CSV table of C-alpha atoms and ligand atoms in Angstrom, one decimal:
chain,number,residue,atom,x,y,z
A,165,MET,CA,107.4,182.0,41.4
A,166,SER,CA,111.1,182.0,40.6
A,167,ALA,CA,113.6,179.7,42.2
A,168,GLU,CA,115.2,182.8,43.9
A,169,GLN,CA,111.9,183.8,45.4
A,170,GLN,CA,111.2,180.3,46.7
A,171,SER,CA,114.5,180.1,48.4
A,172,LEU,CA,114.2,183.6,49.9
A,173,ASP,CA,110.8,182.7,51.5
A,174,GLY,CA,112.3,179.7,53.2
A,175,LEU,CA,115.4,181.5,54.3
A,176,GLU,CA,113.8,183.7,57.0
A,177,GLU,CA,112.0,180.7,58.5
A,178,GLU,CA,115.1,178.6,58.5
A,179,ALA,CA,117.2,181.4,60.1
A,180,ARG,CA,114.6,181.8,62.8
A,181,ARG,CA,114.7,178.1,63.7
A,182,ALA,CA,118.5,178.0,63.6
A,183,LEU,CA,118.7,181.1,65.9
A,184,ALA,CA,116.3,179.6,68.4
A,185,GLU,CA,118.6,176.7,68.9
A,186,VAL,CA,121.7,178.8,69.3
A,187,THR,CA,122.8,179.2,73.0
A,188,THR,CA,126.1,180.9,72.9
A,189,LEU,CA,127.5,184.1,71.2
A,190,PRO,CA,130.1,182.2,69.2
A,191,ALA,CA,127.4,179.8,67.9
A,192,LEU,CA,125.3,182.8,67.0
A,193,ALA,CA,128.2,184.3,65.0
A,194,ASP,CA,128.4,181.0,63.0
A,195,VAL,CA,124.6,181.1,62.3
A,196,ARG,CA,124.9,184.7,61.2
A,197,ALA,CA,127.8,183.8,58.8
A,198,ARG,CA,125.7,180.9,57.4
A,199,PHE,CA,122.7,183.1,56.5
A,200,LEU,CA,124.3,186.5,55.8
A,201,GLY,CA,127.9,185.8,55.1
A,202,LYS,CA,129.6,185.9,51.7
A,203,LYS,CA,129.0,182.3,51.0
A,204,SER,CA,125.4,182.3,52.1
A,205,ALA,CA,122.4,181.6,49.8
A,206,LEU,CA,121.2,185.1,50.3
A,207,SER,CA,124.5,186.6,49.2
A,208,GLY,CA,124.3,184.3,46.2
A,209,VAL,CA,120.8,185.6,45.3
A,210,LEU,CA,122.0,189.2,45.7
A,211,ARG,CA,125.0,188.5,43.5
A,212,GLY,CA,122.7,186.9,40.8
A,213,ILE,CA,120.4,189.9,40.6
A,214,GLY,CA,122.4,191.5,37.8
A,215,ARG,CA,121.6,188.6,35.5
A,216,LEU,CA,117.8,188.9,36.0
A,217,GLU,CA,115.3,190.6,33.6
A,218,GLY,CA,114.3,194.2,34.6
A,219,ALA,CA,111.0,193.7,36.4
A,220,ASP,CA,112.3,190.5,38.2
A,221,ARG,CA,115.4,192.3,39.1
A,222,ALA,CA,113.6,195.0,41.0
A,223,ARG,CA,111.3,192.6,42.8
A,224,VAL,CA,113.8,190.0,43.7
A,225,GLY,CA,116.3,192.7,44.8
A,226,GLU,CA,113.7,194.3,47.0
A,227,GLN,CA,112.7,191.0,48.5
A,228,ALA,CA,116.2,189.8,49.1
A,229,ASN,CA,117.1,193.0,50.9
A,230,LEU,CA,114.0,192.8,53.0
A,231,VAL,CA,114.8,189.2,54.0
A,232,LYS,CA,118.4,190.3,54.8
A,233,GLU,CA,117.1,193.1,57.0
A,234,ARG,CA,114.8,190.8,58.8
A,235,ILE,CA,117.4,188.1,59.4
A,236,GLU,CA,119.8,190.9,60.6
A,237,ALA,CA,117.0,192.0,63.0
A,238,LEU,CA,116.5,188.4,64.2
A,239,VAL,CA,120.2,187.9,64.8
A,240,SER,CA,120.5,191.1,66.7
A,241,ALA,CA,117.5,190.4,68.9
A,242,ARG,CA,118.9,186.9,69.6
A,243,ARG,CA,122.3,188.5,70.4
A,244,ASP,CA,120.7,190.8,72.9
A,245,GLU,CA,118.9,187.8,74.5
A,246,LEU,CA,122.1,185.7,74.8
A,247,GLY,CA,124.1,188.6,76.0
A,248,ARG,CA,121.7,189.3,78.8
A,249,GLY,CA,121.7,185.6,79.7
A,250,GLU,CA,125.5,185.4,79.8
A,251,ARG,CA,125.7,188.5,82.0
A,252,GLU,CA,123.2,187.1,84.4
A,253,ARG,CA,125.0,183.8,84.5
A,254,ALA,CA,128.3,185.5,85.1
A,255,LEU,CA,126.7,187.6,87.9
A,256,SER,CA,125.1,184.6,89.5
A,257,GLU,CA,128.3,182.4,89.3
A,258,THR,CA,130.4,185.0,90.9
A,259,ARG,CA,127.8,186.1,93.4
A,260,LEU,CA,129.2,187.6,96.6
A,261,ASP,CA,127.4,186.6,99.8
A,262,VAL,CA,128.2,189.7,101.9
A,263,THR,CA,126.7,188.0,105.0
A,264,LEU,CA,129.5,185.3,105.0
A,265,PRO,CA,132.2,185.9,107.7
A,266,GLY,CA,135.4,187.3,106.3
A,267,LEU,CA,138.8,185.7,106.4
A,268,ARG,CA,140.1,186.3,109.9
A,269,ALA,CA,143.7,187.5,110.0
A,270,PRO,CA,145.5,185.7,112.8
A,271,ARG,CA,146.2,188.1,115.6
A,272,GLY,CA,149.2,188.1,117.8
A,273,GLY,CA,149.1,188.7,121.5
A,274,LEU,CA,151.4,189.7,124.3
A,275,HIS,CA,153.7,187.1,125.7
A,276,PRO,CA,152.6,185.8,129.2
A,277,ILE,CA,155.9,187.1,130.7
A,278,THR,CA,155.2,190.5,129.2
A,279,ARG,CA,151.8,190.5,130.7
A,280,ILE,CA,153.0,189.5,134.1
A,281,GLU,CA,155.8,192.0,133.9
A,282,ARG,CA,153.4,194.8,133.0
A,283,ASP,CA,151.2,193.8,135.9
A,284,VAL,CA,154.1,193.9,138.3
A,285,VAL,CA,155.2,197.3,136.9
A,286,ALA,CA,151.7,198.7,137.2
A,287,PHE,CA,151.4,197.5,140.8
A,288,PHE,CA,154.7,199.1,142.0
A,289,THR,CA,154.5,202.3,140.0
A,290,GLY,CA,151.1,202.7,141.7
A,291,LEU,CA,153.0,202.6,145.1
A,292,GLY,CA,155.5,205.2,143.9
A,293,PHE,CA,158.3,202.9,142.8
A,294,GLY,CA,160.5,203.8,139.8
A,295,VAL,CA,161.6,201.2,137.2
A,296,GLU,CA,165.2,200.5,136.5
A,297,GLU,CA,167.2,198.4,134.1
A,298,GLY,CA,170.6,196.9,133.9
A,299,PRO,CA,172.8,195.0,131.4
A,300,GLU,CA,172.4,191.3,130.9
A,301,VAL,CA,176.1,190.9,130.3
A,302,GLU,CA,177.2,192.1,133.7
A,303,THR,CA,180.6,192.7,135.4
A,304,GLN,CA,181.5,190.2,138.0
A,305,TRP,CA,181.9,193.1,140.4
A,306,HIS,CA,178.2,194.1,140.1
A,307,ASN,CA,176.9,190.6,140.0
A,308,PHE,CA,179.0,189.3,142.9
A,309,GLU,CA,181.6,191.5,144.7
A,310,ALA,CA,179.4,194.5,145.3
A,311,LEU,CA,176.7,192.2,146.6
A,312,ASN,CA,179.1,191.0,149.3
A,313,MET,CA,180.2,187.9,147.4
A,314,PRO,CA,184.0,188.1,147.1
A,315,PRO,CA,185.8,185.8,144.5
A,316,ASP,CA,186.1,182.8,146.7
A,317,HIS,CA,182.8,183.1,148.4
A,318,PRO,CA,180.9,179.8,148.5
A,319,ALA,CA,177.6,181.5,147.8
A,320,ARG,CA,178.8,182.0,144.2
A,321,ASP,CA,178.3,178.2,143.7
A,322,MET,CA,174.5,178.6,144.3
A,323,GLN,CA,174.3,180.7,141.1
A,324,ALA,CA,175.3,178.3,138.3
A,325,THR,CA,177.0,181.0,136.3
A,326,PHE,CA,177.6,181.5,132.6
A,327,PHE,CA,181.0,183.2,132.3
A,328,VAL,CA,181.5,185.5,129.3
A,329,ASP,CA,185.1,186.4,129.9
A,330,GLY,CA,187.4,187.1,132.8
A,331,GLY,CA,185.5,190.1,134.0
A,332,HIS,CA,181.9,189.4,132.8
A,333,VAL,CA,179.1,187.0,133.4
A,334,LEU,CA,175.5,186.7,132.2
A,335,ARG,CA,173.8,188.2,135.2
A,336,THR,CA,172.6,185.4,137.5
A,337,HIS,CA,170.0,187.7,139.2
A,338,THR,CA,168.6,191.2,139.0
A,339,SER,CA,170.3,192.2,142.3
A,340,PRO,CA,173.2,193.9,140.4
A,341,VAL,CA,170.7,196.6,139.4
A,342,GLN,CA,170.5,197.6,143.1
A,343,ILE,CA,174.2,198.5,142.8
A,344,ARG,CA,173.9,200.3,139.5
A,345,THR,CA,170.9,202.3,140.7
A,346,MET,CA,172.2,203.3,144.2
A,347,SER,CA,175.8,204.0,143.4
A,348,GLY,CA,176.5,207.8,143.4
A,349,ARG,CA,172.9,208.7,144.4
A,350,THR,CA,171.4,209.7,147.7
A,351,PRO,CA,168.5,207.8,149.3
A,352,PRO,CA,165.6,207.6,149.7
A,353,PHE,CA,165.1,204.9,147.0
A,354,ARG,CA,162.1,203.0,145.8
A,355,PHE,CA,162.8,200.9,142.7
A,356,ILE,CA,161.9,197.8,140.9
A,357,ALA,CA,164.1,196.2,138.2
A,358,PRO,CA,162.5,193.5,136.0
A,359,GLY,CA,164.5,191.6,133.5
A,360,ARG,CA,166.1,188.5,132.1
A,361,VAL,CA,168.6,186.5,134.1
A,362,TYR,CA,170.7,183.4,133.3
A,363,ARG,CA,171.7,180.3,135.1
A,364,CYS,CA,173.2,177.1,133.8
A,365,ASP,CA,170.3,175.0,134.7
A,366,ARG,CA,167.7,173.0,132.8
A,367,SER,CA,164.7,171.0,133.9
A,368,PRO,CA,160.9,171.1,133.4
A,369,ARG,CA,160.9,173.9,136.0
A,370,HIS,CA,164.2,175.6,135.1
A,371,SER,CA,165.3,177.4,132.0
A,372,PRO,CA,168.8,178.7,131.4
A,373,MET,CA,167.1,182.1,130.8
A,374,PHE,CA,164.3,183.2,133.0
A,375,HIS,CA,162.9,186.4,134.5
A,376,GLN,CA,163.1,188.1,137.8
A,377,VAL,CA,161.9,191.3,139.3
A,378,GLU,CA,164.1,193.0,141.9
A,379,CYS,CA,162.4,195.4,144.3
A,380,PHE,CA,164.3,197.5,146.8
A,381,MET,CA,163.6,200.4,149.1
A,382,VAL,CA,166.0,202.4,151.2
A,383,ASP,CA,165.1,205.1,153.6
A,384,GLU,CA,165.8,206.3,157.2
A,385,ASN,CA,163.3,204.0,158.9
A,386,VAL,CA,162.7,201.0,156.7
A,387,SER,CA,162.1,197.8,158.6
A,388,PHE,CA,161.3,194.2,157.9
A,389,ALA,CA,157.7,195.1,158.6
A,390,ASP,CA,157.7,197.3,155.5
A,391,LEU,CA,159.1,194.4,153.5
A,392,LYS,CA,156.4,192.1,154.7
A,393,GLY,CA,153.6,194.6,154.2
A,394,ILE,CA,154.7,195.3,150.6
A,395,LEU,CA,155.3,191.6,149.8
A,396,TYR,CA,151.8,190.7,151.1
A,397,ALA,CA,150.2,193.5,149.0
A,398,PHE,CA,152.2,192.5,146.0
A,399,GLN,CA,151.4,188.7,146.2
A,400,ARG,CA,147.7,189.5,146.8
A,401,HIS,CA,147.7,191.5,143.7
A,402,MET,CA,149.4,188.8,141.7
A,403,MET,CA,147.9,185.6,143.2
A,404,GLY,CA,144.6,186.7,144.6
A,405,ALA,CA,143.3,188.1,147.9
A,406,ASP,CA,143.4,184.7,149.6
A,407,VAL,CA,147.0,184.0,148.9
A,408,GLU,CA,148.8,182.5,152.0
A,409,LEU,CA,152.5,183.4,152.5
A,410,ARG,CA,155.3,181.8,154.5
A,411,PHE,CA,158.7,183.3,155.3
A,412,ARG,CA,161.5,180.9,155.9
A,413,SER,CA,164.7,182.1,157.3
A,414,SER,CA,167.5,181.8,154.7
A,415,TYR,CA,170.8,183.2,153.7
A,416,PHE,CA,171.9,185.6,151.0
A,417,PRO,CA,175.3,187.4,151.3
A,418,PHE,CA,173.7,190.7,150.3
A,419,THR,CA,170.8,190.7,152.9
A,420,GLU,CA,170.8,190.3,156.7
A,421,PRO,CA,168.5,189.0,158.0
A,422,SER,CA,167.4,187.0,154.9
A,423,ALA,CA,164.3,185.0,154.2
A,424,GLU,CA,162.7,183.0,151.4
A,425,LEU,CA,159.1,183.6,150.6
A,426,ASP,CA,156.7,180.7,149.7
A,427,TYR,CA,153.1,180.8,148.9
A,428,ARG,CA,150.5,178.1,149.5
A,429,CYS,CA,150.2,176.1,146.2
A,430,LEU,CA,147.4,177.5,144.2
A,431,ILE,CA,146.8,174.2,142.4
A,432,CYS,CA,146.3,171.8,145.4
A,433,ARG,CA,145.7,174.5,148.1
A,434,GLY,CA,148.4,172.9,150.2
A,435,ALA,CA,147.4,169.2,149.9
A,436,GLY,CA,150.4,168.4,147.8
A,437,CYS,CA,150.7,168.0,144.1
A,438,ALA,CA,153.2,167.7,141.2
A,439,THR,CA,153.5,171.5,140.8
A,440,CYS,CA,154.6,172.0,144.4
A,441,SER,CA,156.6,168.7,144.6
A,442,GLN,CA,154.1,167.5,147.2
A,443,SER,CA,155.2,170.1,149.7
A,444,GLY,CA,152.0,172.3,149.5
A,445,TRP,CA,154.2,175.4,149.1
A,446,ILE,CA,155.8,177.1,146.1
A,447,GLU,CA,158.9,179.3,146.3
A,448,ALA,CA,158.3,182.8,145.3
A,449,GLY,CA,161.7,184.3,145.8
A,450,GLY,CA,164.3,185.7,148.3
A,451,CYS,CA,164.2,188.8,150.4
A,452,GLY,CA,165.8,190.5,153.4
A,453,MET,CA,167.2,193.7,154.8
A,454,ILE,CA,170.0,195.1,152.5
A,455,HIS,CA,173.4,194.2,154.1
A,456,PRO,CA,175.3,197.2,155.4
A,457,VAL,CA,178.3,196.2,153.2
A,458,VAL,CA,176.2,196.5,150.1
A,459,LEU,CA,175.1,200.0,151.1
A,460,GLU,CA,178.8,200.9,151.7
A,461,HIS,CA,179.8,199.7,148.3
A,462,CYS,CA,177.3,202.1,146.9
A,463,GLY,CA,178.6,205.0,149.0
A,464,ILE,CA,175.7,205.1,151.3
A,465,ASP,CA,176.0,205.4,155.1
A,466,PRO,CA,174.4,202.3,156.7
A,467,GLU,CA,174.2,204.0,160.1
A,468,ARG,CA,171.7,206.4,158.7
A,469,TRP,CA,169.9,204.4,155.9
A,470,GLN,CA,168.4,201.0,155.9
A,471,GLY,CA,166.5,199.2,153.2
A,472,PHE,CA,164.9,195.9,152.1
A,473,ALA,CA,165.2,194.1,148.9
A,474,PHE,CA,163.5,191.1,147.3
A,475,GLY,CA,163.9,189.2,144.1
A,476,MET,CA,161.1,187.2,142.6
A,477,THR,CA,160.8,184.8,139.6
A,478,LEU,CA,158.2,186.0,137.1
A,479,ASP,CA,158.1,182.8,135.0
A,480,ARG,CA,156.7,180.8,137.9
A,481,ALA,CA,153.9,183.4,138.3
A,482,ALA,CA,153.1,183.0,134.6
A,483,MET,CA,153.1,179.2,134.9
A,484,LEU,CA,150.7,179.3,137.8
A,485,ARG,CA,148.4,181.9,136.4
A,486,TRP,CA,147.8,180.1,133.1
A,487,GLY,CA,148.4,176.5,134.3
A,488,ILE,CA,151.5,176.0,132.2
A,489,PRO,CA,153.2,172.8,133.4
A,490,ASN,CA,156.6,173.2,131.8
A,491,ILE,CA,158.6,176.4,131.8
A,492,HIS,CA,160.0,175.7,128.3
A,493,LEU,CA,156.5,176.1,126.8
A,494,LEU,CA,156.9,179.8,127.6
A,495,PHE,CA,159.9,180.1,125.4
A,496,ASP,CA,159.5,177.6,122.6
A,497,GLY,CA,157.3,180.0,120.7
A,498,ASP,CA,154.7,177.4,119.9
A,499,VAL,CA,151.7,179.4,118.6
A,500,ARG,CA,149.3,176.6,119.7
A,501,VAL,CA,150.3,177.3,123.3
A,502,LEU,CA,150.4,181.0,123.1
A,503,GLU,CA,147.0,181.1,121.4
A,504,GLN,CA,145.4,179.6,124.6
A,505,ILE,CA,146.6,182.5,126.7
B,610,LIG,N1,169.1,187.7,144.1
B,610,LIG,C1,168.5,186.6,144.8
B,610,LIG,C2,168.4,185.4,143.8
B,610,LIG,O1,168.3,185.6,142.7
B,610,LIG,C3,167.2,186.9,145.3
B,610,LIG,C4,167.2,188.0,146.3
B,610,LIG,C5,167.0,189.3,145.9
B,610,LIG,C6,167.4,187.8,147.7
B,610,LIG,C7,167.0,190.4,146.9
B,610,LIG,C8,167.4,188.7,148.6
B,610,LIG,C9,167.2,190.0,148.2
B,610,LIG,O2,168.6,184.3,144.3
């Protein structure tokens, strides 16, 4: 047996063992180069064939090519195996568990004031009231004069006013929308006007910007009884069927007679607590029969038409409904607060 033949016999076996130990495709490429590459023993044998005698040349050549084919076949079989393994590993490493919950995109919600306001609008439109708006930068005439508060009227002090310029203020209440809505039109009227109002005031229960809804109705036979009836229905809708109301006589220049409306504290049911300052009652707003002078300012004959009006704070309703202790929590935009609502 020639030296070439001996080494050929061992080569296949050697390659088989080396391939069995290989675990990655790059390592497989190395093994292939070692056994089949230009510098491999096999290539050496093939290169040396030319120098052999005729009979040996044919035999060794045939055998060397056979061994080369076999090793090629072994390498390719191992490559298939490793490839399959790597594919499986890649698949299992990146496995998707489609039963896991997905990433939840944070979802916004309506602001508590918006929700209260929509509730108010839904209630009154259901009774046939229209919805009006007015500017937040308002003329002094609409905010005061037309509402029977001439320039030196002491009632102006009650409304801690932000002045914009000589003629304008940030509206201190929604009552000027009464004037804007009624001027130049003929009764009957049934309107509400929700919106932002401003007063120079700040405490846990007061914000310099807050929300009111104005409600007014003018017709030929409107009385205080209509006002009470609608206020009761409204407060039952907002606060629940068992709400208890109290009218206290009061004074507003633009209504006569005037009253303030309180409801029994929903937190302590009248026993007294921090929310109602131990009084058992919470102020809901002001109301009364529209003063004849206000109707005259709008070009309406007070001998023929009468009406009622009331103005109510929306912020306090939101605070009570969701148990918000401090009005500023409504406007600070803290998502942790809003998320609980
Ligand atoms: N505008 C008054 C206020 O804000 C409330 C009110 C409205 C009173 C309508 C009577 C009638 O204080």
